[in-house]
Amino acid sequence: MVKLSVSKLNDFFNLIASKEKLYIPVDTAEGAAFKPYEEGMKYSSACNTTRSAKDFFFPQVENLVNFKIKDKSIEVIDNRTDTEKFVIFGVRACDVASFDILDKVYLQDPVDSFYKNRRDNGTIITLACDRPQETCFCQSFGIDAANPAGDVSAWIVGDDICFNANNEKGEAVLEIAASLLSCSDESEVEVKKAEIKSILEKLPIKDISLDKISSKDLMENFNSPVWDEIFSPCLGCGTCTFVCPTCQCFDVREFKTNDGIIRFRCWDSCMYSDFTRMAHGNNRNSQKERFRQRFMHKLVYFPNNNDGVYGCVGCGRCLKSCPQSLNIVKVAKALGGKE
């Protein structure tokens, strides 16, 4: 384990950015957001960014393939390129846990080569949560905000930042800034972890009971009268899905240009009326059905198919963003029979 004086953080960023593309969280008018690092830029101390770090590996829009049509011939143009190596600094424990969930979707056969390319070339430096917020509930899903995973884990301890490389990627990125780093006493980090855990224990929604949900039969959850009551305020705006670090649904579309046709994929939302619409129509015609689909997937379908791993990491973004104050916590409590 090594450490760096907080006063030299910009020097650390400059060294990393001299070798690889670097992104850090910064404060903006819309809240904290990951931005490409520029010299002198100050990192945000916000608990979490408004949008998750998912964007780096599963961007909102990306081109898949191009076509050029001339007379009766079609030329298929593979526009895939190797992603440049990049580093993301300041990813929180919940967001790095979301990558494991996305991996279960996009790195299964057939592997999504676009996603894998970015995962292979990205290095994640996580940062333990000094000030977990009242909307945080990652503990309910077995995530330790005091001990984040990632290629490098980091903790702010007094006037220093302590780093621990967790794999070869992490060792390589710390080697870039080796001239600024010195050995660290692990006991200091253990004290910091204890401080963070004491804060976590005081959070109002730290203990969401999922046992009653997982113990129910799938159809019992599906047919629960809870859905009739809880969905009604939902506007179907999809905001919750767009800030969620684990949502993975997308649509594939095409548009014609003067130079041919571009096929691209873009995020989609199960909360939209045209989601999965086919020739015969839509198989979820009511907002209740669409609302149920979103939360059944997070709390029932996904864990049933992935060894009990839930499709939520407790980041709290849906609690903050929903204009109707609907969120997965309310749904979990209602399904579990707990108000």
Coordinates of C-alpha atoms in Angstrom, one line a residue:
M1 CA 0.0 0.0 0.0
V2 CA 1.3 3.5 -0.9
K3 CA 0.2 7.0 -0.2
L4 CA 0.2 10.5 -1.8
S5 CA -0.2 13.9 -0.2
V6 CA -3.6 15.4 -1.1
S7 CA -1.7 18.6 -2.0
K8 CA 0.0 16.7 -4.8
L9 CA -3.1 15.2 -6.2
N10 CA -2.9 17.4 -9.3
D11 CA 0.7 16.3 -9.9
F12 CA -0.6 12.7 -9.7
F13 CA -3.3 13.5 -12.2
N14 CA -0.8 15.2 -14.5
L15 CA 1.5 12.1 -14.5
I16 CA -1.4 9.7 -15.2
A17 CA -2.8 11.9 -18.0
S18 CA 0.6 12.1 -19.6
K19 CA 0.4 8.4 -20.3
E20 CA -3.3 7.6 -20.6
K21 CA -6.6 9.4 -21.0
L22 CA -7.8 10.3 -17.5
Y23 CA -11.3 11.1 -16.3
I24 CA -12.1 12.5 -12.9
P25 CA -15.4 13.6 -11.3
V26 CA -15.8 17.4 -11.3
D27 CA -18.6 19.7 -10.1
T28 CA -20.9 21.1 -12.8
A29 CA -24.2 23.0 -12.9
E30 CA -26.0 19.7 -13.2
G31 CA -24.1 18.0 -10.4
A32 CA -20.9 16.0 -10.3
A33 CA -19.9 14.4 -13.6
F34 CA -16.9 12.5 -15.0
K35 CA -14.9 14.8 -17.4
P36 CA -11.6 14.4 -19.3
Y37 CA -8.9 15.7 -17.0
E38 CA -7.2 19.0 -17.8
E39 CA -4.4 20.5 -15.9
G40 CA -5.6 22.4 -12.8
M41 CA -9.0 20.7 -12.8
K42 CA -10.3 20.0 -9.3
Y43 CA -11.9 16.7 -8.5
S44 CA -15.4 16.7 -7.0
S45 CA -15.8 15.4 -3.4
A46 CA -19.5 14.6 -4.1
C47 CA -20.5 11.2 -2.8
N48 CA -21.5 10.2 -6.3
T49 CA -21.8 11.5 -9.8
T50 CA -25.2 12.4 -11.3
R51 CA -24.8 9.8 -14.0
S52 CA -22.8 6.6 -13.3
A53 CA -19.5 5.5 -14.7
K54 CA -21.4 2.9 -16.8
D55 CA -21.2 5.4 -19.7
F56 CA -17.5 4.6 -20.2
F57 CA -18.2 1.0 -21.0
F58 CA -21.8 1.1 -22.3
P59 CA -22.2 4.5 -23.8
Q60 CA -25.6 6.0 -24.4
V61 CA -25.1 6.0 -28.2
E62 CA -22.6 4.1 -30.3
N63 CA -22.2 3.3 -34.0
L64 CA -22.2 -0.4 -34.8
V65 CA -21.7 -0.7 -38.5
N66 CA -22.0 1.5 -41.7
F67 CA -23.4 0.5 -45.0
K68 CA -22.8 2.1 -48.5
I69 CA -25.3 1.2 -51.1
K70 CA -24.5 1.7 -54.8
D71 CA -26.9 0.4 -57.4
K72 CA -27.6 -3.2 -56.3
S73 CA -24.5 -3.7 -54.2
I74 CA -24.1 -3.1 -50.5
E75 CA -20.7 -2.5 -48.9
V76 CA -20.5 -3.3 -45.2
I77 CA -18.1 -1.2 -43.2
D78 CA -16.9 -2.4 -39.9
N79 CA -16.2 0.8 -37.9
R80 CA -14.9 -0.9 -34.8
T81 CA -11.6 0.5 -33.5
D82 CA -9.5 -0.3 -30.5
T83 CA -10.4 2.0 -27.6
E84 CA -7.4 4.0 -26.3
K85 CA -6.3 3.1 -22.8
F86 CA -8.0 5.2 -20.2
V87 CA -8.2 5.6 -16.4
I88 CA -11.2 6.6 -14.3
F89 CA -10.4 8.1 -10.9
G90 CA -12.9 8.4 -8.1
V91 CA -15.4 5.6 -8.9
R92 CA -17.4 4.6 -5.8
A93 CA -18.0 1.1 -4.5
C94 CA -21.6 0.9 -5.9
D95 CA -20.6 1.9 -9.4
V96 CA -17.6 -0.5 -9.6
A97 CA -20.0 -3.3 -8.4
S98 CA -22.3 -2.4 -11.2
F99 CA -19.6 -3.3 -13.7
D100 CA -19.7 -6.9 -12.4
I101 CA -23.5 -7.0 -13.2
L102 CA -22.9 -5.6 -16.7
D103 CA -20.1 -8.2 -17.2
K104 CA -22.6 -10.9 -16.5
V105 CA -24.7 -9.6 -19.5
Y106 CA -22.2 -8.4 -22.0
L107 CA -19.2 -10.8 -21.4
Q108 CA -21.3 -13.9 -21.7
D109 CA -21.3 -15.8 -25.0
P110 CA -21.8 -14.3 -27.4
V111 CA -19.4 -11.7 -26.0
D112 CA -20.2 -8.0 -26.8
S113 CA -17.0 -6.9 -28.5
F114 CA -17.7 -3.2 -28.1
Y115 CA -18.2 -3.6 -24.3
K116 CA -15.2 -6.0 -23.9
N117 CA -12.9 -3.6 -25.8
R118 CA -13.6 -0.8 -23.3
R119 CA -13.4 -3.1 -20.3
D120 CA -10.0 -4.4 -21.4
N121 CA -8.6 -0.9 -21.9
G122 CA -10.1 0.9 -18.9
T123 CA -8.4 1.1 -15.5
I124 CA -10.6 1.9 -12.5
I125 CA -9.4 3.7 -9.4
T126 CA -12.0 3.6 -6.8
L127 CA -12.4 5.9 -3.8
A128 CA -14.0 4.9 -0.5
C129 CA -17.0 7.0 0.5
D130 CA -16.0 9.5 3.2
R131 CA -19.6 10.8 3.5
P132 CA -22.2 8.3 2.5
Q133 CA -25.6 10.0 1.9
E134 CA -29.0 9.2 3.3
T135 CA -30.0 7.9 -0.1
C136 CA -27.3 5.2 -0.1
F137 CA -28.2 1.6 0.6
C138 CA -25.4 -0.4 -1.0
Q139 CA -25.0 -2.5 2.2
S140 CA -28.3 -4.2 1.4
F141 CA -26.6 -5.7 -1.6
G142 CA -23.4 -6.8 0.2
I143 CA -21.3 -3.9 -1.1
D144 CA -18.8 -2.3 1.3
A145 CA -18.5 1.4 0.7
A146 CA -15.5 1.5 3.0
N147 CA -13.6 -1.1 1.0
P148 CA -14.3 -0.5 -2.7
A149 CA -13.1 -3.0 -5.4
G150 CA -11.6 -1.9 -8.7
D151 CA -8.1 -2.1 -10.2
V152 CA -6.9 0.3 -7.5
S153 CA -8.7 1.1 -4.2
A154 CA -8.1 4.5 -2.6
W155 CA -8.9 6.1 0.8
I156 CA -8.6 9.7 1.9
V157 CA -6.9 9.5 5.3
G158 CA -6.2 13.0 6.8
D159 CA -3.9 14.9 4.4
D160 CA -3.1 11.8 2.4
I161 CA -4.6 9.5 -0.2
C162 CA -3.7 5.8 0.3
F163 CA -3.7 3.5 -2.7
N164 CA -3.8 -0.3 -3.0
A165 CA -3.3 -2.0 -6.3
N166 CA -5.6 -5.0 -6.7
N167 CA -4.2 -6.4 -9.9
E168 CA -1.7 -5.9 -12.7
K169 CA -3.7 -3.1 -14.2
G170 CA -3.6 -1.3 -10.9
E171 CA 0.1 -1.8 -10.4
A172 CA 0.8 -0.4 -13.9
V173 CA -1.1 2.8 -13.3
L174 CA 0.4 3.4 -9.9
E175 CA 3.9 2.8 -11.4
I176 CA 3.3 5.9 -13.7
A177 CA 3.1 8.1 -10.6
A178 CA 5.7 6.1 -8.5
S179 CA 7.9 9.2 -8.0
L180 CA 5.1 10.8 -6.0
L181 CA 4.2 7.8 -3.9
S182 CA 5.6 6.6 -0.6
C183 CA 4.9 3.6 1.6
S184 CA 1.7 3.7 3.7
D185 CA 0.8 2.3 7.1
E186 CA -2.2 -0.1 6.5
S187 CA -3.4 0.5 10.0
E188 CA -4.3 4.1 9.1
V189 CA -6.6 2.8 6.4
E190 CA -8.2 0.3 8.8
V191 CA -9.1 3.1 11.1
K192 CA -10.6 5.0 8.2
K193 CA -12.6 2.0 7.2
A194 CA -14.0 1.7 10.7
E195 CA -15.0 5.4 10.6
I196 CA -16.8 5.0 7.4
K197 CA -18.6 1.9 8.6
S198 CA -19.8 3.8 11.7
I199 CA -21.5 6.3 9.4
L200 CA -23.0 3.5 7.2
E201 CA -24.6 2.0 10.3
K202 CA -26.5 5.3 10.9
L203 CA -28.0 5.6 7.4
P204 CA -31.8 5.5 7.4
I205 CA -32.2 2.8 4.6
K206 CA -29.2 0.7 5.3
D207 CA -31.2 -2.4 6.0
I208 CA -33.6 -3.2 3.2
S209 CA -34.9 -6.7 3.8
L210 CA -34.8 -8.8 0.6
D211 CA -35.3 -12.2 2.2
K212 CA -39.1 -12.1 1.9
I213 CA -38.8 -11.2 -1.8
S214 CA -36.3 -14.0 -2.6
S215 CA -38.2 -16.6 -0.6
K216 CA -41.5 -16.0 -2.5
D217 CA -42.4 -17.9 -5.6
L218 CA -41.7 -16.0 -8.8
M219 CA -45.4 -15.9 -9.7
E220 CA -46.3 -14.8 -6.2
N221 CA -44.2 -11.7 -6.7
F222 CA -45.5 -11.2 -10.2
N223 CA -49.1 -11.4 -9.2
S224 CA -48.7 -9.4 -5.9
P225 CA -51.5 -6.8 -5.4
V226 CA -48.7 -4.4 -4.4
W227 CA -48.2 -3.5 -8.1
D228 CA -51.8 -2.2 -8.4
E229 CA -51.1 0.3 -5.6
I230 CA -47.6 1.4 -6.0
F231 CA -47.3 2.0 -9.8
S232 CA -50.0 4.7 -10.1
P233 CA -47.8 7.8 -9.6
C234 CA -45.3 6.6 -12.3
L235 CA -45.0 9.0 -15.3
G236 CA -43.1 6.5 -17.4
C237 CA -40.4 9.1 -18.0
G238 CA -37.6 6.6 -17.8
T239 CA -35.4 8.9 -15.7
C240 CA -34.7 6.1 -13.2
T241 CA -33.4 3.8 -16.0
F242 CA -31.1 6.5 -17.5
V243 CA -29.3 7.3 -14.2
C244 CA -29.2 3.6 -13.1
P245 CA -25.7 2.1 -13.3
T246 CA -27.0 -1.4 -14.0
C247 CA -29.7 -0.9 -16.6
Q248 CA -28.5 -2.5 -19.8
C249 CA -31.4 -2.3 -22.3
F250 CA -30.8 -0.9 -25.7
D251 CA -32.4 -0.5 -29.1
V252 CA -30.7 -0.8 -32.5
R253 CA -31.7 1.8 -35.1
E254 CA -30.5 3.1 -38.5
F255 CA -30.5 6.4 -40.2
K256 CA -29.7 7.4 -43.8
T257 CA -27.0 10.0 -44.5
N258 CA -25.7 11.4 -47.8
D259 CA -22.9 8.9 -47.6
G260 CA -24.8 5.8 -46.7
I261 CA -26.6 4.2 -43.7
I262 CA -25.4 4.1 -40.1
R263 CA -26.6 1.5 -37.8
F264 CA -26.3 2.4 -34.1
R265 CA -27.5 1.3 -30.7
C266 CA -28.8 3.6 -28.0
W267 CA -30.1 3.1 -24.5
D268 CA -33.7 2.1 -24.2
S269 CA -36.1 1.9 -21.2
C270 CA -38.5 -0.7 -20.1
M271 CA -40.6 2.1 -18.8
Y272 CA -41.5 3.3 -22.4
S273 CA -44.6 2.3 -24.2
D274 CA -42.7 1.3 -27.3
F275 CA -40.1 -0.8 -25.5
T276 CA -39.8 -4.3 -27.2
R277 CA -42.7 -3.4 -29.6
M278 CA -43.0 -5.9 -32.4
A279 CA -45.2 -6.3 -35.5
H280 CA -48.1 -7.6 -33.4
G281 CA -47.8 -4.7 -30.9
N282 CA -46.5 -4.4 -27.4
N283 CA -46.6 -7.2 -24.9
R284 CA -46.8 -4.7 -22.0
N285 CA -49.6 -2.3 -22.8
S286 CA -50.1 -0.6 -19.4
Q287 CA -47.7 1.4 -17.3
K288 CA -48.3 -1.0 -14.4
E289 CA -46.9 -3.8 -16.5
R290 CA -43.9 -1.8 -17.5
F291 CA -43.3 -0.6 -14.0
R292 CA -43.5 -4.2 -12.7
Q293 CA -41.1 -5.4 -15.4
R294 CA -38.4 -3.0 -14.3
F295 CA -38.4 -3.9 -10.6
M296 CA -39.1 -7.6 -11.1
H297 CA -36.0 -7.7 -13.3
K298 CA -33.9 -6.0 -10.6
L299 CA -35.2 -7.9 -7.6
V300 CA -36.4 -11.3 -9.0
Y301 CA -35.5 -12.2 -12.6
F302 CA -31.8 -11.2 -12.5
P303 CA -30.9 -12.8 -9.1
N304 CA -32.9 -16.0 -10.1
N305 CA -30.6 -16.3 -13.2
N306 CA -27.3 -15.1 -11.7
D307 CA -26.7 -17.0 -8.5
G308 CA -28.6 -14.6 -6.2
V309 CA -26.9 -11.4 -7.5
Y310 CA -29.4 -8.6 -7.6
G311 CA -29.6 -6.1 -10.4
C312 CA -29.2 -3.2 -8.1
V313 CA -26.2 -1.7 -6.2
G314 CA -27.9 0.7 -3.9
C315 CA -26.4 3.9 -5.4
G316 CA -29.5 5.9 -4.5
R317 CA -29.7 7.7 -7.9
C318 CA -33.3 6.7 -8.5
L319 CA -34.2 8.0 -5.1
K320 CA -32.8 11.4 -6.0
S321 CA -34.0 11.6 -9.6
C322 CA -37.6 10.3 -9.7
P323 CA -40.0 13.3 -10.0
Q324 CA -42.7 11.2 -8.3
S325 CA -40.5 9.9 -5.5
L326 CA -40.9 6.3 -6.7
N327 CA -37.8 4.1 -6.3
I328 CA -36.6 0.5 -5.8
V329 CA -36.5 1.0 -2.0
K330 CA -40.3 1.6 -1.9
V331 CA -40.9 -1.4 -4.1
A332 CA -38.7 -3.7 -2.1
K333 CA -40.4 -2.7 1.1
A334 CA -43.8 -3.1 -0.4
L335 CA -43.0 -6.6 -1.8
G336 CA -41.4 -7.6 1.4
G337 CA -44.5 -6.5 3.3
K338 CA -42.6 -3.8 5.2
E339 CA -43.7 -0.2 5.3

